[in-house]
Amino acid sequence: MKQTILLTAACALLALPGRAQLQDAVPANPDNEPVPVHPVPSHRQQVWQETEFYAFFHYGMNTYTGVEWGYGNEAESTFAPTGAPDPEQWLTAVQAAGMKGGIAVVKHHDGFCLWPTETTTHSVKNAGNDYGKQTNIPRDFAAAAKKLGMKYGFYVSPWDRNSEHYGTDKYVSEVFLRQCAELAQYGTDQFEMWFDGANGGDGYYGGRNTTVSVDRETYYDIPNLRDSIHKVCPDCVMWGVGGEARWIGNEDGEAGETNWCTENRGSAPEKNGMYGSENGWFWLPGESDAKMTNQGWFWHDGESPLTAARLFQMYLETVGRNATLILNCPPDKSGKLPNATVGVLNQLGTLLRNRFATDYAKQATIEASATRAAGASRNYGTSNLTDDDKDTYWATDDGVKEATLTFTWDEAKPLRYVELMEFVPKGQRIRGFRIETTADGSTWTKRGGSIQTTTVGYKRIIPLNGSTANSYGAAINAKGLRITITDSKACPLLRKIAIY
Ligand code: FUL
C-alpha cells in the first residue's frame, strides 16, 4: 500500500510542467569528461594515497624487554624510558628523509597502552619512572605532526594478550572500541589506523594463561567500528582488518611490478597482496610495511640501520610500483631515534632530492598521437602532464586505448627515471606501455630492461637502465623519449609524467 502511494506521488511529480526545465538545467557532459572505470577510490583513499611514503614507529613495552611479541604479563614498571620519549624528534628525522607522515604504535599485542587510558591499568599510568608516567605518545605524536605539517595515525592492536576479557564481547565493547574512541581525542584528522592482522593465540589474559582463538572478520564488529571511526575521523583509512588498504604481504619493501589498486575483498592478502587483481571488485590499494633496521620491529641492542642506497631501492620498488611505503624506524630505550638512524634518514632524503631534482619533461616539447576533445571548461592536452596539478590530466577520446606521447629536446638530456601517474579518481586503466629513447631523433631503443611495463596506477617509476638495485648508473643521453600506451581498460588518463 505504502509503495503504491509513493509510486503515484512520483508519477505525479514526473508529470509536472517544471520537469523539462529541470532536465535542461543539467545538460549531459559539458566538459566531455571520460566515464569512470569502476571500482574507483573513495575520497579518503585518494587523500591517503597522496601520502605515499611515511614512517612506522614501534616503541613500547617490548623496547624494554627486548622481545617482539610480549606475552602480556610484563610488569608495568618495566616501562622506564631513560629520557622523555620525543615524537617530535622522530617525525623531524623522517621528514628529512622525504616522508610525509607517520604511524605510532600506541598499543602492541602485549596490551600496554602508551597513553593514560581509562580502559585498563596496564598503561603508562603505572610506569616504572617519571619519564614513563608522563609519557603520552598519541598526544605528543599528533601535536608534533601538526606542528611539522605531517600526517599522523595510530597502530592499536586488536589482539590484546594482557586483557582478562580478550575473546569475549566485553573486550570488544568495553576495552578495544573504547580505546579507539579515546584515541580520537588526540585528533580527528588521523590519516590511517593500523589494525593488525595478528589475532588470537596464547597469552597471559589476566592470569588465565591460555590460548584464545577469534574469527577476526566477525569478532571486532568491523563494519560498526569502521562507520563509527569515519563519523569522527572522516579521512582515516582503516588498514588491514578495516578493509580500506591491503597488506602487500611481504615485509621486504617490495610490491609487484604489475600492481592493481583493485582487489576482491575475500582474497587472502597474503596470496595476492603484491599484485592486486585486475578485475577486483573493490578499490583496495597496497601498502608495504618494511624495516629500516636489521633486526625486529622494536629496537634491540646492537641493531643497525640499512644503508640509504638499500632504502632508496625499497622506495623504487614500492612507491615506484603503485604502493605506499611505511618504513619502520624504532626509537631506543631513551625514547628517541638513535644517531645512526637519523644519519641514514638524512642520507636517504638527500638521495631522493638529488635523484629527482631536475624534471626534463618540463623542458620538453610534448606531442601526443591522440588527445581527447576539450569540453566547455576542461581540456585534456599534454600541458596537463607537467603542470603539477593533481586535478588535470591528459586523455584520449573514448575508445582510443593506444597512444604515444613523445618528448623531445633540442639538446640531449641525461635521463635515468620516468615517473608516470594515472588520474586514479576515475579508476586504474593502463595495462601495458613501453618506453623508448632516441639519441639522434630517428633510431629508437626500448628502455627499462626486463621490468614489466604493465600497470601504472597512482604512481610508477621506471629506472631506464632496468635496475632498481643499481638505478643510478650512467645516464642515458637522449634527444627524445616516447611512451607508448599499448593497452588500457578504457581511454587512458594520465595526471603526470616526469623524466629525471
Ligand atoms: C605484524 C605484527 O605482529 C608485528 O609485531 C608488527 O607490528 C608488524 C608491523 O605487524 O603483524
Short mmCIF file of C-alpha atoms and ligand atoms in Angstrom, two decimals:
data_model
loop_
_atom_site.label_atom_id
_atom_site.label_comp_id
_atom_site.label_asym_id
_atom_site.label_seq_id
_atom_site.Cartn_x
_atom_site.Cartn_y
_atom_site.Cartn_z
CA MET A 1 0.00 0.00 0.00
CA LYS A 2 2.75 2.37 1.08
CA GLN A 3 4.61 1.56 -2.15
CA THR A 4 1.56 2.29 -4.29
CA ILE A 5 1.14 5.73 -2.72
CA LEU A 6 4.81 6.54 -3.23
CA LEU A 7 4.68 5.43 -6.84
CA THR A 8 1.58 7.51 -7.53
CA ALA A 9 3.24 10.55 -6.00
CA ALA A 10 6.35 10.00 -8.11
CA CYS A 11 4.30 9.72 -11.32
CA ALA A 12 2.51 12.95 -10.45
CA LEU A 13 5.83 14.71 -9.95
CA LEU A 14 7.14 13.49 -13.30
CA ALA A 15 4.09 14.94 -14.98
CA LEU A 16 4.70 18.43 -13.59
CA PRO A 17 5.44 21.11 -16.19
CA GLY A 18 8.75 22.02 -14.49
CA ARG A 19 10.29 18.65 -15.37
CA ALA A 20 11.57 19.68 -18.81
CA GLN A 21 13.24 22.73 -17.30
CA LEU A 22 14.97 20.57 -14.72
CA GLN A 23 16.44 18.36 -17.44
CA ASP A 24 17.63 21.34 -19.44
CA ALA A 25 19.35 22.76 -16.38
CA VAL A 26 21.60 19.71 -16.11
CA PRO A 27 23.00 19.13 -19.60
CA ALA A 28 24.76 15.85 -20.26
CA ASN A 29 28.53 16.23 -20.08
CA PRO A 30 29.66 19.77 -20.92
CA ASP A 31 33.27 19.05 -20.03
CA ASN A 32 33.37 15.88 -22.14
CA GLU A 33 34.68 14.02 -19.10
CA PRO A 34 35.50 10.33 -19.52
CA VAL A 35 33.23 7.97 -17.59
CA PRO A 36 34.86 6.23 -14.62
CA VAL A 37 36.14 2.67 -14.84
CA HIS A 38 34.89 1.08 -11.63
CA PRO A 39 35.86 0.46 -8.89
CA VAL A 40 37.18 3.92 -8.01
CA PRO A 41 38.77 5.17 -4.76
CA SER A 42 36.78 6.89 -2.03
CA HIS A 43 37.81 10.43 -1.20
CA ARG A 44 39.67 9.26 1.91
CA GLN A 45 41.53 6.60 -0.08
CA GLN A 46 42.66 9.28 -2.54
CA VAL A 47 43.89 11.52 0.26
CA TRP A 48 45.64 8.55 1.87
CA GLN A 49 47.43 7.51 -1.32
CA GLU A 50 48.85 11.02 -1.75
CA THR A 51 50.80 10.39 1.48
CA GLU A 52 52.97 7.87 -0.46
CA PHE A 53 55.90 7.48 1.96
CA TYR A 54 55.56 7.56 5.74
CA ALA A 55 57.08 6.10 8.88
CA PHE A 56 56.17 3.42 11.36
CA PHE A 57 57.35 3.80 14.94
CA HIS A 58 57.38 0.61 17.01
CA TYR A 59 58.02 1.71 20.57
CA GLY A 60 56.57 0.40 23.85
CA MET A 61 56.97 -2.35 26.42
CA ASN A 62 58.95 -4.52 24.00
CA THR A 63 61.62 -1.81 23.72
CA TYR A 64 62.46 -2.59 27.37
CA THR A 65 62.07 -6.37 27.35
CA GLY A 66 63.84 -7.00 24.05
CA VAL A 67 61.10 -9.22 22.59
CA GLU A 68 58.95 -8.69 19.51
CA TRP A 69 55.67 -10.02 20.91
CA GLY A 70 55.20 -9.50 24.65
CA TYR A 71 53.10 -12.18 26.38
CA GLY A 72 51.03 -9.56 28.23
CA ASN A 73 52.29 -10.36 31.73
CA GLU A 74 55.06 -7.73 31.83
CA ALA A 75 55.04 -5.59 34.97
CA GLU A 76 54.04 -2.01 34.10
CA SER A 77 57.13 -0.79 35.97
CA THR A 78 59.30 -2.38 33.24
CA PHE A 79 58.35 0.56 31.04
CA ALA A 80 61.01 3.03 32.24
CA PRO A 81 62.42 5.28 29.50
CA THR A 82 65.88 6.69 30.19
CA GLY A 83 64.73 10.09 28.84
CA ALA A 84 61.47 11.75 27.80
CA PRO A 85 60.12 9.98 24.67
CA ASP A 86 60.26 12.57 21.91
CA PRO A 87 57.88 12.07 18.96
CA GLU A 88 58.88 15.44 17.56
CA GLN A 89 62.46 14.17 17.16
CA TRP A 90 61.11 11.02 15.44
CA LEU A 91 58.97 12.94 12.97
CA THR A 92 61.60 15.61 12.27
CA ALA A 93 64.08 12.86 11.32
CA VAL A 94 61.70 11.09 8.94
CA GLN A 95 60.57 14.34 7.38
CA ALA A 96 64.19 14.93 6.41
CA ALA A 97 64.04 11.59 4.55
CA GLY A 98 61.10 12.82 2.45
CA MET A 99 58.34 11.13 4.44
CA LYS A 100 55.02 12.92 4.69
CA GLY A 101 53.72 11.38 7.91
CA GLY A 102 53.90 8.55 10.39
CA ILE A 103 52.01 5.93 12.35
CA ALA A 104 52.89 5.39 16.01
CA VAL A 105 52.26 2.09 17.76
CA VAL A 106 50.27 3.09 20.84
CA LYS A 107 49.34 -0.47 21.87
CA HIS A 108 51.02 -3.63 20.63
CA HIS A 109 49.86 -7.21 21.18
CA ASP A 110 51.11 -7.15 24.82
CA GLY A 111 48.29 -4.70 25.60
CA PHE A 112 50.41 -1.99 27.28
CA CYS A 113 48.88 1.40 26.44
CA LEU A 114 51.18 4.34 25.75
CA TRP A 115 48.58 6.83 26.92
CA PRO A 116 46.73 7.16 30.24
CA THR A 117 43.71 5.13 29.19
CA GLU A 118 40.64 4.59 31.37
CA THR A 119 40.16 1.09 29.96
CA THR A 120 42.94 -0.77 31.80
CA THR A 121 45.57 -0.33 34.48
CA HIS A 122 48.14 -1.79 32.08
CA SER A 123 49.36 1.59 30.88
CA VAL A 124 51.87 4.40 31.30
CA LYS A 125 49.97 5.47 34.44
CA ASN A 126 51.82 2.69 36.29
CA ALA A 127 55.18 3.00 34.52
CA GLY A 128 58.45 2.48 36.34
CA ASN A 129 59.69 6.07 36.44
CA ASP A 130 58.58 9.66 35.93
CA TYR A 131 59.54 9.74 32.26
CA GLY A 132 57.31 6.72 31.81
CA LYS A 133 54.41 8.09 33.84
CA GLN A 134 54.45 11.34 31.87
CA THR A 135 54.54 9.55 28.52
CA ASN A 136 51.55 10.09 26.26
CA ILE A 137 52.55 9.04 22.76
CA PRO A 138 49.29 9.74 20.89
CA ARG A 139 49.03 13.22 22.39
CA ASP A 140 52.64 14.19 21.68
CA PHE A 141 52.78 12.43 18.31
CA ALA A 142 49.67 14.18 16.99
CA ALA A 143 50.86 17.55 18.29
CA ALA A 144 54.30 17.14 16.71
CA ALA A 145 52.80 16.06 13.37
CA LYS A 146 50.55 19.13 13.30
CA LYS A 147 53.48 21.38 14.15
CA LEU A 148 55.58 19.88 11.32
CA GLY A 149 52.72 19.81 8.79
CA MET A 150 52.74 16.00 8.60
CA LYS A 151 50.04 13.34 8.62
CA TYR A 152 49.64 11.02 11.60
CA GLY A 153 47.85 7.89 12.63
CA PHE A 154 47.94 5.17 15.28
CA TYR A 155 48.53 1.42 15.44
CA VAL A 156 46.27 -0.01 18.10
CA SER A 157 46.49 -3.78 18.24
CA PRO A 158 43.10 -5.50 18.29
CA TRP A 159 44.81 -8.56 19.78
CA ASP A 160 45.46 -7.92 23.48
CA ARG A 161 47.41 -10.61 25.34
CA ASN A 162 47.01 -8.76 28.63
CA SER A 163 43.27 -8.25 28.84
CA GLU A 164 41.35 -10.71 31.02
CA HIS A 165 38.35 -10.09 28.74
CA TYR A 166 40.04 -10.92 25.44
CA GLY A 167 37.86 -13.33 23.47
CA THR A 168 34.58 -12.05 24.97
CA ASP A 169 32.18 -9.34 23.77
CA LYS A 170 33.14 -7.30 26.80
CA TYR A 171 36.68 -6.88 25.45
CA VAL A 172 35.40 -5.51 22.16
CA SER A 173 32.84 -3.09 23.54
CA GLU A 174 34.46 -2.02 26.81
CA VAL A 175 38.13 -2.21 26.02
CA PHE A 176 39.01 -2.15 22.33
CA LEU A 177 36.30 0.12 20.89
CA ARG A 178 36.71 2.50 23.83
CA GLN A 179 40.44 2.65 23.24
CA CYS A 180 39.80 3.59 19.60
CA ALA A 181 37.38 6.29 20.79
CA GLU A 182 39.88 7.58 23.35
CA LEU A 183 42.47 7.97 20.63
CA ALA A 184 40.17 10.29 18.68
CA GLN A 185 40.56 12.86 21.48
CA TYR A 186 44.13 13.40 20.26
CA GLY A 187 42.99 14.40 16.78
CA THR A 188 40.24 13.61 14.33
CA ASP A 189 42.39 14.21 11.25
CA GLN A 190 44.19 10.86 11.52
CA PHE A 191 45.02 9.55 8.03
CA GLU A 192 45.27 5.84 8.84
CA MET A 193 44.55 3.44 11.67
CA TRP A 194 46.53 0.24 11.55
CA PHE A 195 44.52 -2.78 12.65
CA ASP A 196 46.99 -5.59 12.69
CA GLY A 197 46.15 -8.99 11.30
CA ALA A 198 47.91 -10.94 14.11
CA ASN A 199 44.97 -12.05 16.18
CA GLY A 200 44.41 -14.50 18.95
CA GLY A 201 46.71 -17.20 20.25
CA ASP A 202 48.35 -17.78 23.58
CA GLY A 203 48.77 -15.09 26.17
CA TYR A 204 48.54 -14.01 29.79
CA TYR A 205 44.92 -12.82 29.52
CA GLY A 206 44.68 -11.53 33.09
CA GLY A 207 46.28 -14.67 34.51
CA ARG A 208 44.25 -17.19 32.52
CA ASN A 209 47.48 -18.12 30.67
CA THR A 210 45.59 -19.76 27.90
CA THR A 211 45.00 -19.77 24.16
CA VAL A 212 42.12 -17.76 22.73
CA SER A 213 41.07 -18.01 19.11
CA VAL A 214 38.79 -15.48 17.46
CA ASP A 215 37.42 -15.02 13.97
CA ARG A 216 38.91 -11.64 13.15
CA GLU A 217 36.34 -10.96 10.44
CA THR A 218 33.44 -11.05 12.90
CA TYR A 219 34.85 -10.65 16.43
CA TYR A 220 35.75 -6.94 16.27
CA ASP A 221 32.44 -5.82 14.76
CA ILE A 222 34.42 -4.17 11.98
CA PRO A 223 31.56 -2.60 9.95
CA ASN A 224 30.33 -0.84 13.08
CA LEU A 225 33.85 0.18 14.05
CA ARG A 226 34.56 1.49 10.55
CA ASP A 227 31.38 3.57 10.50
CA SER A 228 31.99 4.98 13.98
CA ILE A 229 35.58 5.92 13.17
CA HIS A 230 34.59 7.57 9.90
CA LYS A 231 31.97 9.68 11.64
CA VAL A 232 34.65 11.10 13.90
CA CYS A 233 37.73 10.86 11.64
CA PRO A 234 36.39 11.22 8.09
CA ASP A 235 39.77 10.88 6.32
CA CYS A 236 41.03 7.93 8.36
CA VAL A 237 41.68 4.86 6.22
CA MET A 238 41.32 1.66 8.18
CA TRP A 239 44.14 -0.60 7.18
CA GLY A 240 44.13 -4.39 7.18
CA VAL A 241 41.20 -5.79 9.13
CA GLY A 242 39.42 -2.49 8.39
CA GLY A 243 39.36 -3.28 4.67
CA GLU A 244 40.38 0.05 3.11
CA ALA A 245 44.01 -0.65 2.19
CA ARG A 246 45.68 -4.01 1.71
CA TRP A 247 48.86 -5.59 3.04
CA ILE A 248 51.43 -6.06 0.28
CA GLY A 249 52.16 -9.32 2.03
CA ASN A 250 55.95 -9.50 2.42
CA GLU A 251 57.72 -7.19 4.82
CA ASP A 252 60.64 -6.53 2.48
CA GLY A 253 59.52 -3.28 0.87
CA GLU A 254 58.66 -4.89 -2.45
CA ALA A 255 55.43 -4.54 -4.42
CA GLY A 256 54.73 -6.36 -7.67
CA GLU A 257 55.82 -4.76 -10.93
CA THR A 258 52.27 -5.40 -12.02
CA ASN A 259 50.17 -3.95 -9.24
CA TRP A 260 46.46 -3.17 -9.34
CA CYS A 261 44.73 -0.99 -6.74
CA THR A 262 41.74 -3.27 -7.20
CA GLU A 263 41.16 -6.48 -5.29
CA ASN A 264 38.47 -8.90 -4.20
CA ARG A 265 37.92 -8.41 -0.51
CA GLY A 266 37.61 -12.11 0.15
CA SER A 267 41.07 -12.89 -1.26
CA ALA A 268 43.66 -13.59 1.39
CA PRO A 269 46.00 -10.60 1.26
CA GLU A 270 48.87 -12.99 1.83
CA LYS A 271 48.13 -14.56 -1.55
CA ASN A 272 47.69 -11.66 -3.86
CA GLY A 273 48.98 -8.72 -1.86
CA MET A 274 51.87 -7.79 -4.12
CA TYR A 275 49.80 -7.61 -7.28
CA GLY A 276 46.13 -6.90 -6.55
CA SER A 277 43.60 -8.21 -9.07
CA GLU A 278 42.98 -6.64 -12.45
CA ASN A 279 39.26 -7.29 -12.23
CA GLY A 280 38.90 -6.85 -8.46
CA TRP A 281 35.55 -5.60 -7.20
CA PHE A 282 36.97 -3.22 -4.58
CA TRP A 283 39.40 -0.35 -4.53
CA LEU A 284 41.94 -1.80 -2.10
CA PRO A 285 45.37 -0.25 -2.74
CA GLY A 286 48.57 -1.83 -1.44
CA GLU A 287 50.66 -0.64 1.49
CA SER A 288 54.12 -2.08 2.01
CA ASP A 289 55.47 -2.21 5.56
CA ALA A 290 59.22 -2.65 5.90
CA LYS A 291 62.00 -2.19 8.44
CA MET A 292 64.84 0.28 8.08
CA THR A 293 66.92 -1.65 10.64
CA ASN A 294 68.42 -5.13 10.54
CA GLN A 295 66.54 -6.79 13.43
CA GLY A 296 62.94 -6.59 14.58
CA TRP A 297 60.13 -4.04 14.52
CA PHE A 298 61.10 -2.91 18.04
CA TRP A 299 64.53 -1.63 18.99
CA HIS A 300 67.06 -4.27 20.03
CA ASP A 301 70.54 -3.61 21.37
CA GLY A 302 73.18 -3.92 18.68
CA GLU A 303 70.73 -3.07 15.91
CA SER A 304 71.88 -1.02 12.94
CA PRO A 305 70.13 0.75 10.09
CA LEU A 306 70.18 -0.46 6.50
CA THR A 307 72.04 1.74 4.02
CA ALA A 308 70.40 4.71 2.33
CA ALA A 309 71.03 3.02 -1.03
CA ARG A 310 69.01 -0.06 0.06
CA LEU A 311 66.18 2.16 1.30
CA PHE A 312 66.17 4.07 -1.98
CA GLN A 313 65.73 0.73 -3.76
CA MET A 314 62.76 -0.06 -1.48
CA TYR A 315 61.27 3.31 -2.41
CA LEU A 316 61.54 2.47 -6.12
CA GLU A 317 60.02 -0.98 -5.52
CA THR A 318 57.02 0.30 -3.53
CA VAL A 319 56.14 3.95 -4.18
CA GLY A 320 57.54 3.41 -7.68
CA ARG A 321 55.21 0.42 -8.11
CA ASN A 322 51.85 1.86 -7.15
CA ALA A 323 52.04 1.07 -3.42
CA THR A 324 52.66 3.21 -0.35
CA LEU A 325 55.75 2.60 1.79
CA ILE A 326 55.54 2.61 5.59
CA LEU A 327 59.11 2.36 6.82
CA ASN A 328 59.75 1.35 10.42
CA CYS A 329 62.18 3.48 12.45
CA PRO A 330 62.35 2.15 16.03
CA PRO A 331 63.13 4.55 18.90
CA ASP A 332 65.52 3.10 21.51
CA LYS A 333 65.30 2.93 25.31
CA SER A 334 65.76 6.70 25.61
CA GLY A 335 62.55 7.21 23.63
CA LYS A 336 64.46 8.78 20.74
CA LEU A 337 65.75 7.63 17.36
CA PRO A 338 69.45 6.77 17.65
CA ASN A 339 72.01 8.98 15.83
CA ALA A 340 72.86 6.25 13.31
CA THR A 341 69.18 6.06 12.26
CA VAL A 342 68.90 9.83 11.97
CA GLY A 343 72.08 9.90 9.85
CA VAL A 344 70.75 7.33 7.35
CA LEU A 345 67.39 9.12 7.14
CA ASN A 346 69.25 12.31 6.21
CA GLN A 347 71.23 10.49 3.53
CA LEU A 348 68.04 8.98 2.11
CA GLY A 349 66.47 12.44 1.92
CA THR A 350 69.50 13.70 0.04
CA LEU A 351 69.34 10.79 -2.43
CA LEU A 352 65.64 11.33 -3.11
CA ARG A 353 66.05 15.08 -3.58
CA ASN A 354 69.12 14.82 -5.81
CA ARG A 355 67.95 11.94 -7.99
CA PHE A 356 64.57 13.51 -8.66
CA ALA A 357 65.85 17.10 -8.84
CA THR A 358 65.52 18.06 -12.50
CA ASP A 359 62.35 17.13 -14.35
CA TYR A 360 63.26 17.25 -18.03
CA ALA A 361 59.66 16.63 -19.06
CA LYS A 362 59.01 20.24 -18.09
CA GLN A 363 61.64 21.40 -20.60
CA ALA A 364 60.44 19.18 -23.44
CA THR A 365 58.22 19.73 -26.44
CA ILE A 366 55.45 17.16 -26.00
CA GLU A 367 53.42 15.64 -28.81
CA ALA A 368 50.55 13.20 -28.41
CA SER A 369 49.31 10.84 -31.12
CA ALA A 370 45.79 11.47 -29.80
CA THR A 371 44.17 13.91 -27.39
CA ARG A 372 40.60 13.99 -26.17
CA ALA A 373 38.37 16.79 -27.44
CA ALA A 374 38.16 19.60 -24.90
CA GLY A 375 34.95 20.35 -23.03
CA ALA A 376 33.47 23.71 -22.07
CA SER A 377 35.78 24.30 -19.11
CA ARG A 378 38.26 21.48 -19.23
CA ASN A 379 40.91 20.42 -21.71
CA TYR A 380 42.86 17.17 -21.89
CA GLY A 381 46.05 18.44 -23.52
CA THR A 382 49.63 17.41 -22.86
CA SER A 383 50.34 20.53 -20.78
CA ASN A 384 48.33 18.82 -18.01
CA LEU A 385 51.13 16.26 -17.70
CA THR A 386 53.65 18.73 -16.36
CA ASP A 387 51.55 21.35 -14.53
CA ASP A 388 51.80 19.70 -11.06
CA ASP A 389 48.03 19.96 -10.73
CA LYS A 390 46.54 16.71 -9.45
CA ASP A 391 43.12 17.59 -10.85
CA THR A 392 44.10 17.97 -14.52
CA TYR A 393 45.03 15.16 -16.88
CA TRP A 394 45.80 14.24 -20.47
CA ALA A 395 43.31 11.84 -22.05
CA THR A 396 42.28 10.33 -25.35
CA ASP A 397 38.79 10.08 -26.82
CA ASP A 398 36.55 7.24 -25.69
CA GLY A 399 37.52 4.02 -27.41
CA VAL A 400 41.12 5.14 -28.11
CA LYS A 401 43.12 2.76 -25.94
CA GLU A 402 46.54 3.12 -27.55
CA ALA A 403 48.52 6.34 -27.85
CA THR A 404 52.07 7.67 -27.95
CA LEU A 405 53.45 10.64 -26.05
CA THR A 406 56.74 11.94 -27.46
CA PHE A 407 59.06 14.26 -25.52
CA THR A 408 61.85 16.00 -27.45
CA TRP A 409 64.67 18.37 -26.58
CA ASP A 410 67.00 20.48 -28.78
CA GLU A 411 69.98 19.35 -26.72
CA ALA A 412 70.42 15.80 -25.39
CA LYS A 413 69.46 15.32 -21.74
CA PRO A 414 70.95 12.84 -19.20
CA LEU A 415 67.99 10.60 -18.30
CA ARG A 416 67.59 7.87 -15.65
CA TYR A 417 63.96 7.61 -14.48
CA VAL A 418 60.47 8.04 -15.89
CA GLU A 419 57.63 8.68 -13.44
CA LEU A 420 54.03 8.17 -14.58
CA MET A 421 50.81 8.85 -12.67
CA GLU A 422 47.31 7.89 -13.75
CA PHE A 423 44.34 10.04 -12.81
CA VAL A 424 43.00 7.38 -10.43
CA PRO A 425 39.79 9.10 -9.26
CA LYS A 426 38.34 7.69 -12.49
CA GLY A 427 39.81 4.23 -11.98
CA GLN A 428 43.03 2.40 -12.79
CA ARG A 429 43.12 1.70 -16.52
CA ILE A 430 46.51 1.16 -18.16
CA ARG A 431 47.67 -2.44 -18.55
CA GLY A 432 50.55 -2.12 -20.99
CA PHE A 433 53.09 0.52 -22.03
CA ARG A 434 56.57 0.87 -23.50
CA ILE A 435 59.34 3.44 -23.04
CA GLU A 436 61.91 4.21 -25.73
CA THR A 437 64.63 6.83 -26.18
CA THR A 438 66.50 8.21 -29.17
CA ALA A 439 69.92 9.83 -29.29
CA ASP A 440 69.71 11.00 -32.91
CA GLY A 441 65.99 11.61 -33.33
CA SER A 442 65.42 8.66 -35.64
CA THR A 443 66.57 5.40 -34.03
CA TRP A 444 64.52 4.37 -31.00
CA THR A 445 65.70 1.93 -28.31
CA LYS A 446 63.45 0.25 -25.77
CA ARG A 447 64.36 1.09 -22.15
CA GLY A 448 63.66 -0.40 -18.73
CA GLY A 449 65.39 -3.75 -19.33
CA SER A 450 63.17 -6.66 -18.38
CA ILE A 451 60.98 -4.67 -15.97
CA GLN A 452 57.30 -5.43 -16.65
CA THR A 453 55.71 -2.30 -18.03
CA THR A 454 52.13 -3.35 -17.44
CA THR A 455 50.33 -1.30 -14.78
CA VAL A 456 50.83 2.34 -13.79
CA GLY A 457 48.15 3.18 -11.20
CA TYR A 458 48.63 6.05 -8.79
CA LYS A 459 52.40 6.18 -9.44
CA ARG A 460 55.02 4.17 -11.31
CA ILE A 461 58.74 4.92 -11.57
CA ILE A 462 60.76 3.08 -14.21
CA PRO A 463 64.58 3.13 -13.98
CA LEU A 464 65.60 3.39 -17.63
CA ASN A 465 68.60 1.09 -17.09
CA GLY A 466 66.25 -1.67 -15.91
CA SER A 467 67.67 -1.99 -12.39
CA THR A 468 66.04 -0.87 -9.14
CA ALA A 469 69.14 -2.05 -7.24
CA ASN A 470 71.66 0.00 -9.21
CA SER A 471 69.44 2.52 -10.86
CA TYR A 472 71.86 5.43 -10.63
CA GLY A 473 74.49 4.26 -13.08
CA ALA A 474 75.49 6.17 -16.20
CA ALA A 475 72.68 8.33 -17.60
CA ILE A 476 71.12 7.68 -21.00
CA ASN A 477 71.71 10.76 -23.14
CA ALA A 478 68.67 11.32 -25.28
CA LYS A 479 67.13 13.96 -27.53
CA GLY A 480 63.80 12.21 -27.38
CA LEU A 481 61.80 9.85 -25.17
CA ARG A 482 58.50 8.29 -26.07
CA ILE A 483 55.91 6.44 -24.06
CA THR A 484 53.51 4.23 -25.95
CA ILE A 485 50.42 3.03 -24.17
CA THR A 486 49.75 -0.34 -25.73
CA ASP A 487 46.69 -1.45 -23.77
CA SER A 488 44.20 0.12 -21.41
CA LYS A 489 40.81 -0.87 -19.95
CA ALA A 490 39.35 2.31 -21.46
CA CYS A 491 40.80 5.59 -22.75
CA PRO A 492 43.97 6.28 -20.69
CA LEU A 493 44.07 9.28 -18.33
CA LEU A 494 47.50 10.50 -17.17
CA ARG A 495 47.85 13.13 -14.50
CA LYS A 496 51.64 13.41 -14.62
CA ILE A 497 54.78 12.37 -16.45
CA ALA A 498 58.16 13.37 -15.09
CA ILE A 499 61.54 12.47 -16.62
CA TYR A 500 64.62 12.71 -14.39
C1 FUL B 1 52.78 -7.64 12.48
C2 FUL B 1 52.94 -7.66 13.98
O1 FUL B 1 52.67 -8.91 14.53
C3 FUL B 1 54.35 -7.21 14.20
O2 FUL B 1 54.74 -7.28 15.54
C4 FUL B 1 54.49 -5.79 13.67
O3 FUL B 1 53.73 -4.91 14.46
C5 FUL B 1 54.07 -5.74 12.20
C6 FUL B 1 54.08 -4.38 11.60
O4 FUL B 1 52.81 -6.31 12.03
O5 FUL B 1 51.69 -8.30 12.05
#
